[in-house]
mmCIF file of C-alpha atoms and ligand atoms in Angstrom:
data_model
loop_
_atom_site.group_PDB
_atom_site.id
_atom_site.type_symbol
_atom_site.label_atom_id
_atom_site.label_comp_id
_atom_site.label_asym_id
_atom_site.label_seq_id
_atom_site.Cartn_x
_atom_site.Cartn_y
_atom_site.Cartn_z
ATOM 1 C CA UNK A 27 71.655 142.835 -118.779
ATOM 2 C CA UNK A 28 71.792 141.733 -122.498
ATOM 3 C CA UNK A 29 70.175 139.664 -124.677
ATOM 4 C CA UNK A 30 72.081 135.858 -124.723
ATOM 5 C CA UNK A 31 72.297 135.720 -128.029
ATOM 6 C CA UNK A 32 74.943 139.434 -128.148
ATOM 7 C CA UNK A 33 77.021 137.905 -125.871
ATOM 8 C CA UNK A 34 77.182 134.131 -126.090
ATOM 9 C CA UNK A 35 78.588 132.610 -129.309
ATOM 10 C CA UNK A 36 75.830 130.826 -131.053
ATOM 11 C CA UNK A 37 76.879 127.630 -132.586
ATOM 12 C CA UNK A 38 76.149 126.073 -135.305
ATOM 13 C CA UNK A 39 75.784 122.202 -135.722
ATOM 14 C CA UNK A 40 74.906 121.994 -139.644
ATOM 15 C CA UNK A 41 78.838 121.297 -140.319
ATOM 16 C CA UNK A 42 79.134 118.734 -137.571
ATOM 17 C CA UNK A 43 76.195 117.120 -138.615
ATOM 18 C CA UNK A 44 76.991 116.669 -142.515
ATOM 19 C CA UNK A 45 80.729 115.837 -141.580
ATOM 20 C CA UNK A 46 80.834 114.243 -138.199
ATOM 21 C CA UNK A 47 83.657 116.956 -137.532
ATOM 22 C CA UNK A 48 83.679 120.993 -137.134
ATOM 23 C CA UNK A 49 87.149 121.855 -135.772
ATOM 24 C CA UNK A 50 85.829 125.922 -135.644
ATOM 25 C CA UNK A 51 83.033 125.200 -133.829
ATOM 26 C CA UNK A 52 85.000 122.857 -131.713
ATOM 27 C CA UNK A 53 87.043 125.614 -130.602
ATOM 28 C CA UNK A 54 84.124 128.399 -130.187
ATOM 29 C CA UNK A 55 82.358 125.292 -127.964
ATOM 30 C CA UNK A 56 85.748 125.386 -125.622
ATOM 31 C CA UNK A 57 85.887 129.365 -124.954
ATOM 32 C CA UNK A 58 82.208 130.030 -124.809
ATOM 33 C CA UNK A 59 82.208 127.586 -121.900
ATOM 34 C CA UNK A 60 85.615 128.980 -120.692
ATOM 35 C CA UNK A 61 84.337 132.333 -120.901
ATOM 36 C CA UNK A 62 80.553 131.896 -120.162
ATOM 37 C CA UNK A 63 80.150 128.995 -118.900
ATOM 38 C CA UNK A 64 77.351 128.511 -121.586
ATOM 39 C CA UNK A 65 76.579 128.268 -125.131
ATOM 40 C CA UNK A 66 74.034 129.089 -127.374
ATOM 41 C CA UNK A 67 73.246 126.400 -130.360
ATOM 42 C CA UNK A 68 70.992 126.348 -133.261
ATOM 43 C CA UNK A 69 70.373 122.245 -134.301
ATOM 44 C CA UNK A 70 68.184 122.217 -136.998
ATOM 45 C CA UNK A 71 66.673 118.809 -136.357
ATOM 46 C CA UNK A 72 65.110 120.505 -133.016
ATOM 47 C CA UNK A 73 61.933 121.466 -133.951
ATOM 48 C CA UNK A 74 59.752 123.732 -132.501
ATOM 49 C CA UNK A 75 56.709 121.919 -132.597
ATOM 50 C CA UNK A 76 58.218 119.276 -130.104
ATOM 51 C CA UNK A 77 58.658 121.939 -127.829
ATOM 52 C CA UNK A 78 55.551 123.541 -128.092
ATOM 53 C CA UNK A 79 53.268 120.236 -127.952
ATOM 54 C CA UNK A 80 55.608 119.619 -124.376
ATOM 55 C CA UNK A 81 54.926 122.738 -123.114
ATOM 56 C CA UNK A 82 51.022 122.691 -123.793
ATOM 57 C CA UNK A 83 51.057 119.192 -121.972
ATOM 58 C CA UNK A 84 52.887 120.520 -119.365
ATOM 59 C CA UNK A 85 51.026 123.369 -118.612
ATOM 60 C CA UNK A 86 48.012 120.898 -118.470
ATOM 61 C CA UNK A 87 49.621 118.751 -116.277
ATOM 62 C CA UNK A 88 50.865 121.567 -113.496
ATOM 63 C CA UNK A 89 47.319 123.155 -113.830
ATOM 64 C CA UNK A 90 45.540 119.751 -111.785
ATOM 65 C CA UNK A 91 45.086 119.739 -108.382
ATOM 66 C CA UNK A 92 48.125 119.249 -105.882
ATOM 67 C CA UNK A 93 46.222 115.979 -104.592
ATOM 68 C CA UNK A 94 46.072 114.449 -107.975
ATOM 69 C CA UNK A 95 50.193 115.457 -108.203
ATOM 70 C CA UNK A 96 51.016 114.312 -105.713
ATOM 71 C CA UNK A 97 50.385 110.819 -106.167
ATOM 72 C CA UNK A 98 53.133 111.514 -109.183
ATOM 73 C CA UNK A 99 55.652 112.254 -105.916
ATOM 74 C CA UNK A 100 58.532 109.699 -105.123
ATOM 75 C CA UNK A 101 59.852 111.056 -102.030
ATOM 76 C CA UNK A 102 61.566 107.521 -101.313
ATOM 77 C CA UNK A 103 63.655 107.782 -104.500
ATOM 78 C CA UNK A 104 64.612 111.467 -103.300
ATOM 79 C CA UNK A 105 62.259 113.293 -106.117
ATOM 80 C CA UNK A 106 64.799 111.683 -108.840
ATOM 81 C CA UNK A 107 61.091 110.150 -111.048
ATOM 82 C CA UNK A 108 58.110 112.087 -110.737
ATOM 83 C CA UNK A 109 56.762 115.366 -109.197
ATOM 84 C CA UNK A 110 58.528 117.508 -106.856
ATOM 85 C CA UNK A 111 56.181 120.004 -105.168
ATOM 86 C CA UNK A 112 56.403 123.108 -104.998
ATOM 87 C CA UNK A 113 58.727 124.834 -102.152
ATOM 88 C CA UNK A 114 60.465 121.366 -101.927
ATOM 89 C CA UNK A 115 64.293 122.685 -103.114
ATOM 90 C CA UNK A 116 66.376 125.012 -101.747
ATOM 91 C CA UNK A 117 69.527 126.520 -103.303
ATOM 92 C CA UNK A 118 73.197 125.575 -100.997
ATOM 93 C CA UNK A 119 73.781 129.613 -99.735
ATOM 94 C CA UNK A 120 75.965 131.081 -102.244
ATOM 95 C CA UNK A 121 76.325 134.156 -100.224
ATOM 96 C CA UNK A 122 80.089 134.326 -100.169
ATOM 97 C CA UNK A 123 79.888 133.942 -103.890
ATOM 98 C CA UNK A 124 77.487 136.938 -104.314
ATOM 99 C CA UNK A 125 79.351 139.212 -102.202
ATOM 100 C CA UNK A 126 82.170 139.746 -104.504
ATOM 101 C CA UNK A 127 79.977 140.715 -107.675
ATOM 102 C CA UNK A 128 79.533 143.765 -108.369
ATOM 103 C CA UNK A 129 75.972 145.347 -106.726
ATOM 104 C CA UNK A 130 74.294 145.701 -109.691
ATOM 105 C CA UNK A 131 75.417 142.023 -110.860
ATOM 106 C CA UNK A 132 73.803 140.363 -108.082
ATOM 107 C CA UNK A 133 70.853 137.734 -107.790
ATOM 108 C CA UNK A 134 68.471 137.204 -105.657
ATOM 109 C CA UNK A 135 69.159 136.150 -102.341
ATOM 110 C CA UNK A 136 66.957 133.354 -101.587
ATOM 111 C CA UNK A 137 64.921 133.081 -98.286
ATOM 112 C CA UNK A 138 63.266 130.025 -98.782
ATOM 113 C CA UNK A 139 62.642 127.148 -100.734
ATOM 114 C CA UNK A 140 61.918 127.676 -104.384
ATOM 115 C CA UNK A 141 58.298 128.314 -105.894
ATOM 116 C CA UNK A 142 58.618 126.195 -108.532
ATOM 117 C CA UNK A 143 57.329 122.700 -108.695
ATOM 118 C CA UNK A 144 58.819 120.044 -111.076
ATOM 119 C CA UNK A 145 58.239 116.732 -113.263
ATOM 120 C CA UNK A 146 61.614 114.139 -113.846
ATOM 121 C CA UNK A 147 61.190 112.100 -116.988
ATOM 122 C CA UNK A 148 64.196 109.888 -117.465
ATOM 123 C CA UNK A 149 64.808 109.684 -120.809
ATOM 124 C CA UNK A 150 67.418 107.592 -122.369
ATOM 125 C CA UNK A 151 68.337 103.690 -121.604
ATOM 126 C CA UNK A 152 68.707 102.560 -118.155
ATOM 127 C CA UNK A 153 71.856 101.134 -116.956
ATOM 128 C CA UNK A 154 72.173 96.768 -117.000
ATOM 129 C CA UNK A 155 73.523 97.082 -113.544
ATOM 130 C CA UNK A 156 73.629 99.751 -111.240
ATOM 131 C CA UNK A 157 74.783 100.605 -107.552
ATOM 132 C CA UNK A 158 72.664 103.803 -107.387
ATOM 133 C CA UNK A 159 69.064 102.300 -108.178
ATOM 134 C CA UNK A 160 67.406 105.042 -106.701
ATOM 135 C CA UNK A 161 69.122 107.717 -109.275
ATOM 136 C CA UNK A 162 68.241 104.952 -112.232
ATOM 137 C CA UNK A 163 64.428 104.264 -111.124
ATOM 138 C CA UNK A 164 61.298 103.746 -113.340
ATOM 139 C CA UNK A 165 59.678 106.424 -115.004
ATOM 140 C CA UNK A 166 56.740 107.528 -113.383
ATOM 141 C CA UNK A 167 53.593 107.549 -115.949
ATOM 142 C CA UNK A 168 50.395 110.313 -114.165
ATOM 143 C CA UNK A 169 47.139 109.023 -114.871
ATOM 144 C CA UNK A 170 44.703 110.828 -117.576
ATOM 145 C CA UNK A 171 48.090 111.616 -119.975
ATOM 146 C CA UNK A 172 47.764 109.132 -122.952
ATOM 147 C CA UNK A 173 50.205 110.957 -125.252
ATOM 148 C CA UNK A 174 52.410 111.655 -122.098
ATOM 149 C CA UNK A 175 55.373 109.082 -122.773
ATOM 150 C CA UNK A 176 55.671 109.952 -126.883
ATOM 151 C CA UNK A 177 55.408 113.553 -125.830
ATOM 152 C CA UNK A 178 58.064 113.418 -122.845
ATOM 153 C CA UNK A 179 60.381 110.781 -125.249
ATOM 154 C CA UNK A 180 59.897 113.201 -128.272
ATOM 155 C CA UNK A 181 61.208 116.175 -126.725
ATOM 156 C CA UNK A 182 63.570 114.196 -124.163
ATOM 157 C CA UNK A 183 65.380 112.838 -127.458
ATOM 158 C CA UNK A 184 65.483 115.933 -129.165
ATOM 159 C CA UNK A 185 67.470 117.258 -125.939
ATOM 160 C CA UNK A 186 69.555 114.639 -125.375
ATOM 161 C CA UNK A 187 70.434 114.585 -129.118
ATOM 162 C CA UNK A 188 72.112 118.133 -129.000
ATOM 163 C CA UNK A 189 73.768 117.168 -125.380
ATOM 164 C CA UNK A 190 75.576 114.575 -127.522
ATOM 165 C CA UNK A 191 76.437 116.732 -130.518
ATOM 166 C CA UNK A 192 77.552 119.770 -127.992
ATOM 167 C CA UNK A 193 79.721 116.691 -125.973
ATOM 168 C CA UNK A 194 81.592 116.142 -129.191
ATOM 169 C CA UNK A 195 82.534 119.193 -130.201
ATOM 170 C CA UNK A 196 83.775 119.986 -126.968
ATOM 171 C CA UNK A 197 85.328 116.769 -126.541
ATOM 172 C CA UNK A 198 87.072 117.874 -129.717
ATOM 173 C CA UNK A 199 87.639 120.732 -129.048
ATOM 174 C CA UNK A 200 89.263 120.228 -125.330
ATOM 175 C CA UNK A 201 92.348 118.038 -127.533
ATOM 176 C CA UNK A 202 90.745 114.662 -126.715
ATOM 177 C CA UNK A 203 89.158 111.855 -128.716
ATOM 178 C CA UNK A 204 85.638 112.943 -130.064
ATOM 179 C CA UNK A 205 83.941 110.214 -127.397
ATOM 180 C CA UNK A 206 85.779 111.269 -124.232
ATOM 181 C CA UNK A 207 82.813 112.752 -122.827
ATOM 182 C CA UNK A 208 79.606 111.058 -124.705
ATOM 183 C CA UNK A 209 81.109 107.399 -123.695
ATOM 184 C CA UNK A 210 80.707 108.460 -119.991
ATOM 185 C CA UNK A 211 76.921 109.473 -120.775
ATOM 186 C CA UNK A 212 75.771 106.106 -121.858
ATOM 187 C CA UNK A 213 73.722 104.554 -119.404
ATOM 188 C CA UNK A 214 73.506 107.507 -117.478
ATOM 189 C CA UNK A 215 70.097 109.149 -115.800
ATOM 190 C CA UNK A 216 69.836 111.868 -118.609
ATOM 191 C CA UNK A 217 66.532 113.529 -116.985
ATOM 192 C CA UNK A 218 63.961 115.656 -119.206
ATOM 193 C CA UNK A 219 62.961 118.442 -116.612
ATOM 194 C CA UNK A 220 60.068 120.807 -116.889
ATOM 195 C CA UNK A 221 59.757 122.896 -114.203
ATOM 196 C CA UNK A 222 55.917 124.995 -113.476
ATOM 197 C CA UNK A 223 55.583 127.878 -111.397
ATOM 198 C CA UNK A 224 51.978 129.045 -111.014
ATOM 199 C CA UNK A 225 52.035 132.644 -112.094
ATOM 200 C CA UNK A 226 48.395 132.930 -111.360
ATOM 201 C CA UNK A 227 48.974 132.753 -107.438
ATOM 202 C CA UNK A 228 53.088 133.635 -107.668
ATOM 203 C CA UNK A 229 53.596 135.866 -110.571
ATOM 204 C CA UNK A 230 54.637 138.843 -108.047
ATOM 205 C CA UNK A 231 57.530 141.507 -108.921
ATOM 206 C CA UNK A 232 61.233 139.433 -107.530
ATOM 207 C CA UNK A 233 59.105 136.153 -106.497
ATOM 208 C CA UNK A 234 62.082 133.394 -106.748
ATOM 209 C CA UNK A 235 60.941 130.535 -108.955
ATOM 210 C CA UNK A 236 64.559 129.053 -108.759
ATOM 211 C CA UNK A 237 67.191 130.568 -106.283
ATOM 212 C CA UNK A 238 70.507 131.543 -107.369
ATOM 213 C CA UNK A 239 72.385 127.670 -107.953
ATOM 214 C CA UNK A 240 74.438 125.496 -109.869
ATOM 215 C CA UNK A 241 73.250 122.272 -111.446
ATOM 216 C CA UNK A 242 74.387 118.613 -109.914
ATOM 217 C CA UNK A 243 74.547 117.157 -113.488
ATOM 218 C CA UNK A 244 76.646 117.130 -116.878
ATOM 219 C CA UNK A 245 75.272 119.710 -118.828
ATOM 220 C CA UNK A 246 71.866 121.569 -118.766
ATOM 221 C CA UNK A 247 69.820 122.498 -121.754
ATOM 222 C CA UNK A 248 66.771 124.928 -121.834
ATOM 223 C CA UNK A 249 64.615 125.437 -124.764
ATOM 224 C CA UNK A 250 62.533 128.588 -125.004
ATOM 225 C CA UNK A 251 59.796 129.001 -122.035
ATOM 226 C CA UNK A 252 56.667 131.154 -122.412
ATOM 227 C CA UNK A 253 57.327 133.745 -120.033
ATOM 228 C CA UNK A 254 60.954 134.908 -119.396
ATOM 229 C CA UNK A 255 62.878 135.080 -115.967
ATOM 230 C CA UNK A 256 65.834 133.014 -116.509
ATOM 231 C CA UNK A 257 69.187 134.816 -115.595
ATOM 232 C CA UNK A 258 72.670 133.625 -116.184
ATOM 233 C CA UNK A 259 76.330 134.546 -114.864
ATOM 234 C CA UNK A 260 79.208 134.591 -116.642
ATOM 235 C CA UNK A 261 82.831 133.154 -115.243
ATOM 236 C CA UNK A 262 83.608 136.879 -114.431
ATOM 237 C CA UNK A 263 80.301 137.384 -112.595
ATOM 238 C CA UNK A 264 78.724 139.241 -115.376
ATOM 239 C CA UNK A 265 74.484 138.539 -114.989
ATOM 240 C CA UNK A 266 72.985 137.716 -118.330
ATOM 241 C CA UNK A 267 68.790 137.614 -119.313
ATOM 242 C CA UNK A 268 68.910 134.169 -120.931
ATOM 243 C CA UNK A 269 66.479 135.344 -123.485
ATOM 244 C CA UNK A 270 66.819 133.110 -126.420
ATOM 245 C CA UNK A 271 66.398 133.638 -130.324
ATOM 246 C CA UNK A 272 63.576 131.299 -131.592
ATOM 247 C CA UNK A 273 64.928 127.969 -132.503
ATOM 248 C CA UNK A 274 67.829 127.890 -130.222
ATOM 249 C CA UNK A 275 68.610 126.411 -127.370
ATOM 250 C CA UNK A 276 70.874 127.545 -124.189
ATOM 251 C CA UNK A 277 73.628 124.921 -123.319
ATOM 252 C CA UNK A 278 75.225 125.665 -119.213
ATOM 253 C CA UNK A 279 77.917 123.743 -117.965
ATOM 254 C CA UNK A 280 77.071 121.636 -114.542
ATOM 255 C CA UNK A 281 79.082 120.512 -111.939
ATOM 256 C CA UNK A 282 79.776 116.888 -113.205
ATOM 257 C CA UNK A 283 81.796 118.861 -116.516
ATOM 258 C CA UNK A 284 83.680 121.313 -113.993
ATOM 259 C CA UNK A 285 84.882 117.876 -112.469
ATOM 260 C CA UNK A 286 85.878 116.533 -115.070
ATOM 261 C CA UNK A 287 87.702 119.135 -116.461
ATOM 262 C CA UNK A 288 89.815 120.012 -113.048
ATOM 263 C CA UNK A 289 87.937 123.157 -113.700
ATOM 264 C CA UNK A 290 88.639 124.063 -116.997
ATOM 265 C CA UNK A 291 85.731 124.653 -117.217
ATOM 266 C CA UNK A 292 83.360 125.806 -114.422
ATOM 267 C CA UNK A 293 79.585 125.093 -113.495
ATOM 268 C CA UNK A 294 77.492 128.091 -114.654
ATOM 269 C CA UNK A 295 75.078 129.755 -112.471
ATOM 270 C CA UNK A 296 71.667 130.903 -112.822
ATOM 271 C CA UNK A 297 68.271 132.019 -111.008
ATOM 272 C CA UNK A 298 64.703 132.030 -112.481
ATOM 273 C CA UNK A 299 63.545 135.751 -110.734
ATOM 274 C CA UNK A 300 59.973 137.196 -111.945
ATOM 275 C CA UNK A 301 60.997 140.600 -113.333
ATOM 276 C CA UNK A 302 59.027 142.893 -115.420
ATOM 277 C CA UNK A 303 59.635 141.138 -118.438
ATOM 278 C CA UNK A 304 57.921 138.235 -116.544
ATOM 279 C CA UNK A 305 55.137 140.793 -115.662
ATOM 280 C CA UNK A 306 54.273 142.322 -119.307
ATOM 281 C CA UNK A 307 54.265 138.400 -120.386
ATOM 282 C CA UNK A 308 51.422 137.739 -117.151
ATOM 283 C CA UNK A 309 49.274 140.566 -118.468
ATOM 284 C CA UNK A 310 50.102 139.045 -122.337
ATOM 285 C CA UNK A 311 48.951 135.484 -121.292
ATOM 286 C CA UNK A 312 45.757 137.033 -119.124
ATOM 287 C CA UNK A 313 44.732 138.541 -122.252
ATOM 288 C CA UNK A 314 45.217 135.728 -124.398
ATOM 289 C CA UNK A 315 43.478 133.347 -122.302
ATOM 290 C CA UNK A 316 46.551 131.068 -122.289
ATOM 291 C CA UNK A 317 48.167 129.135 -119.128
ATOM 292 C CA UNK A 318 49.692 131.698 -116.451
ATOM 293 C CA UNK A 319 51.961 128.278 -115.671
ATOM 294 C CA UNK A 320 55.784 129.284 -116.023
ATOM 295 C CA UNK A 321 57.007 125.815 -117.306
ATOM 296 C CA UNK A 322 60.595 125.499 -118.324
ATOM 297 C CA UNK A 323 62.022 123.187 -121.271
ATOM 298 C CA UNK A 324 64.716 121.971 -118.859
ATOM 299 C CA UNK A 325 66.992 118.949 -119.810
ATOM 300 C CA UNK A 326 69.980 117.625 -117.535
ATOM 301 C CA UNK A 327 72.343 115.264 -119.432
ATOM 302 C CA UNK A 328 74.118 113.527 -116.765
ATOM 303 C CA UNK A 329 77.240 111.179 -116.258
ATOM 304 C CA UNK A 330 76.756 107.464 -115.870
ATOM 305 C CA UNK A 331 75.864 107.240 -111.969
ATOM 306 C CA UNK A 332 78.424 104.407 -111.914
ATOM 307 C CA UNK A 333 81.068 106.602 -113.898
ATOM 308 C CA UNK A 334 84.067 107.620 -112.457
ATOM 309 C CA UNK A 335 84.361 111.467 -111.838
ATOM 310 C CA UNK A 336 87.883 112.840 -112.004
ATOM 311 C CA UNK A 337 89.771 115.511 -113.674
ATOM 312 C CA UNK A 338 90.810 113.685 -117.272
ATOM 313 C CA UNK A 339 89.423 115.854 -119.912
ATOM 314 C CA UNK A 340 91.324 118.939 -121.313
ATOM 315 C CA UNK A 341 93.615 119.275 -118.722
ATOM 316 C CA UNK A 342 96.098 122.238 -118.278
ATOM 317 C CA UNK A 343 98.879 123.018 -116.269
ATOM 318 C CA UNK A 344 97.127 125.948 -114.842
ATOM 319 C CA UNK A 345 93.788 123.672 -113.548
ATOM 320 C CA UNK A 346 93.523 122.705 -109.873
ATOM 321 C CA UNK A 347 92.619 119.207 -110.146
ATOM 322 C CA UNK A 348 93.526 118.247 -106.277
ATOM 323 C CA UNK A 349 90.174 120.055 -106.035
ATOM 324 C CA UNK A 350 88.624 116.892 -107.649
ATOM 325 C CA UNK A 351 89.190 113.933 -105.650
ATOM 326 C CA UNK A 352 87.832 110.850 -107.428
ATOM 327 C CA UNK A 353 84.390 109.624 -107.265
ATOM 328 C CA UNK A 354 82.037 108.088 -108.469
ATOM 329 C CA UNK A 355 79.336 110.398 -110.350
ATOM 330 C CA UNK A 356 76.288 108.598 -108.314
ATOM 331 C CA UNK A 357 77.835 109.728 -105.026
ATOM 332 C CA UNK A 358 78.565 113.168 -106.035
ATOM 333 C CA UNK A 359 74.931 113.799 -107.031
ATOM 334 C CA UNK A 360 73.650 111.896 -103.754
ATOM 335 C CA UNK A 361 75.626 114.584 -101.941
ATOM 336 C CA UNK A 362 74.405 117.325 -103.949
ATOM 337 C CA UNK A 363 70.867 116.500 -103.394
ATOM 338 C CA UNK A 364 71.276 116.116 -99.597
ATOM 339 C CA UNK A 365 72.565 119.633 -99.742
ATOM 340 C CA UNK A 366 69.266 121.245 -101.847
ATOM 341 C CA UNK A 367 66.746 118.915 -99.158
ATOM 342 C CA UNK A 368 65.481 116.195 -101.938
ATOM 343 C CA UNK A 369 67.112 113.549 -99.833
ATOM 344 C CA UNK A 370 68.140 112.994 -96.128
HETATM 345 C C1 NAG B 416 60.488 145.011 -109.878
HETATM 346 O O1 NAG B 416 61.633 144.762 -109.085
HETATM 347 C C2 NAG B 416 62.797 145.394 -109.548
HETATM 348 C C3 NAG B 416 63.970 144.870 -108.715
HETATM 349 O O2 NAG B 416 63.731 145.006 -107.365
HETATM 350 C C4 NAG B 416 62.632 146.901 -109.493
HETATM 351 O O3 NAG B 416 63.795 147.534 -109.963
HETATM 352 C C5 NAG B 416 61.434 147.280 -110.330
HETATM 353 O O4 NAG B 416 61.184 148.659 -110.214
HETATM 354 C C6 NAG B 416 60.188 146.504 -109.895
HETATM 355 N N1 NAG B 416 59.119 146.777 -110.843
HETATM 356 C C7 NAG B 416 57.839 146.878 -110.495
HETATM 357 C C8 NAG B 416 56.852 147.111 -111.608
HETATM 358 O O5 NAG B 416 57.461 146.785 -109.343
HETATM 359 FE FE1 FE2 B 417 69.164 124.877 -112.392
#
């Protein structure tokens, strides 16, 4: 295992930012995904103090009674607004998958639904019209959280920002016109997505916050959690500790960009395992005083829900786009989430 930073390009969005353009970084965007799956970017308008104001809410939020979250809960619009509780998810089986990595390359093999809890804060502006209303519903606001929709927006837009940046460049990058992929975003349920894993009652040696999985949507971002535990694999099953430099942020491609791509490009994978890097951080936080709640700075940038999903970006000859059959992007998440148990 290595630190993400070694192994992942880092990219850099100060060109692209001054000059709209950064063919370099365009083409560093296409093979980190190629290779990785994943990028690693520094934006220097994401500050850290967004993050860290998120994360202290969070950590407040997750720490309240289950009763009092669950009134958050929107079980009727499958989880997609709101609270998710705890042990709610569970990864498709990716055992086929696992058996051809090497042994020492190998997750976790999930056994049943995952520890962690979550919150869904869309962020972003609602479609006019929409034949998925349940993936485009109302934010949910919990009670006793003044600051919460500046603090959720703040962070949200911060997120969603460098989704749109990265979606340019790769655009770009990928031979097409510099919108081919951010014009298929607008509208779409982007969803800010902090996940909290008690540590307090959970925080044991292999305890599986987040089973071994792909992600339903576009692209997902992470900003840099308290306590570590997130692991990555590369195309060529190589397992990765996603521990990120200060100030970055780790971009993984989802299964909505391996679509549209034919797959080019291919959803990453990842796992959230307590290891013993998540154990010396326990013992940190217990002697600290601070929150022993795991919460992740997740963000999912999605495709419109009523977007066509097809392989049109960055083709080659070499891609296997009868894979793909067209569909709409609402129907392929509706699927996805019958297969994980947030809907029936
Ligand atoms: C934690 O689990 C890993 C993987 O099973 C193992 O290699 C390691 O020795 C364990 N560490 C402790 C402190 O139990
Ligand atoms: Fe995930």
């Amino acid at each position: 295992m290595n630190n993400l930073a070694a192994v992942i390009p880092v990219i850099d969005f100060g060109t692209f930012l001054e000059t709209g353009e950064d063919a370099a970084e365009s083409a560093r965007v296409v093979s980190a995904f190629e290779e990785f799956g994943a990028v690693v970017v520094h934006d220097p308008r994401v500050s850290a103090a967004a993050n860290d104001l998120f994360l202290d809410m969070m950590e407040q939020y997750f720490e309240q009674p289950e009763t009092k979250k669950l009134a958050d809960a929107r079980p009727q619009l499958q989880y997609q607004v709101g609270y998710t509780p705890p042990f709610r998810e569970r990864p498709r089986d990716h055992r086929e998958r696992i058996e051809i990595m090497a042994t020492k390359e190998r997750p976790s093999i999930p056994t049943e639904a995952d520890a962690k809890g979550r919150y869904y804060w869309r962020v972003g502006t609602p479609p006019a019209t929409t034949q998925f209303p349940s993936l485009n519903a109302d934010n949910v606001v919990p009670e006793g959280f003044p600051e919460w929709s500046a603090t959720m927006d703040g962070w949200g837009h911060h997120m969603l920002n460098a989704a749109i940046a990265i979606s340019e460049l790769l655009a770009s990058g990928l031979g097409e016109e510099k919108d081919a992929l951010t014009r298929r975003m607008i509208g779409a349920p982007h969803l800010l997505d902090p996940t909290g894993v008690d540590l307090g009652a959970f925080g044991k040696n292999g305890t599986i916050c987040a089973g071994f999985h792909y992600d339903l949507n576009f692209l997902s971002l992470h900003g840099k959690p308290r306590f570590p535990g997130l692991d990555i694999w590369t195309r060529g099953n190589k397992r990765i500790a996603a521990e990120l430099p200060d100030g970055c942020l780790l971009i993984q491609a989802g299964r909505q960009l391996e679509y549209l791509t034919g797959g080019r490009l291919l959803n990453g994978y990842h796992q959230v395992v307590v290891n013993e890097k998540t154990l010396a951080a326990i013992e940190d936080a217990k002697a600290a005083g601070h929150s022993l709640w795991r919460i992740s700075s997740t963000f999912f940038a999605h495709i419109a829900s009523d977007e066509l999903l097809e392989p049109v970006v960055g083709l080659t000859d070499a891609v296997r786009s009868d894979l793909y059959p067209s569909r709409l992007a609402g129907e392929l998440v509706q699927e996805e989430l019958k297969a994980i148990g947030l809907s029936t």
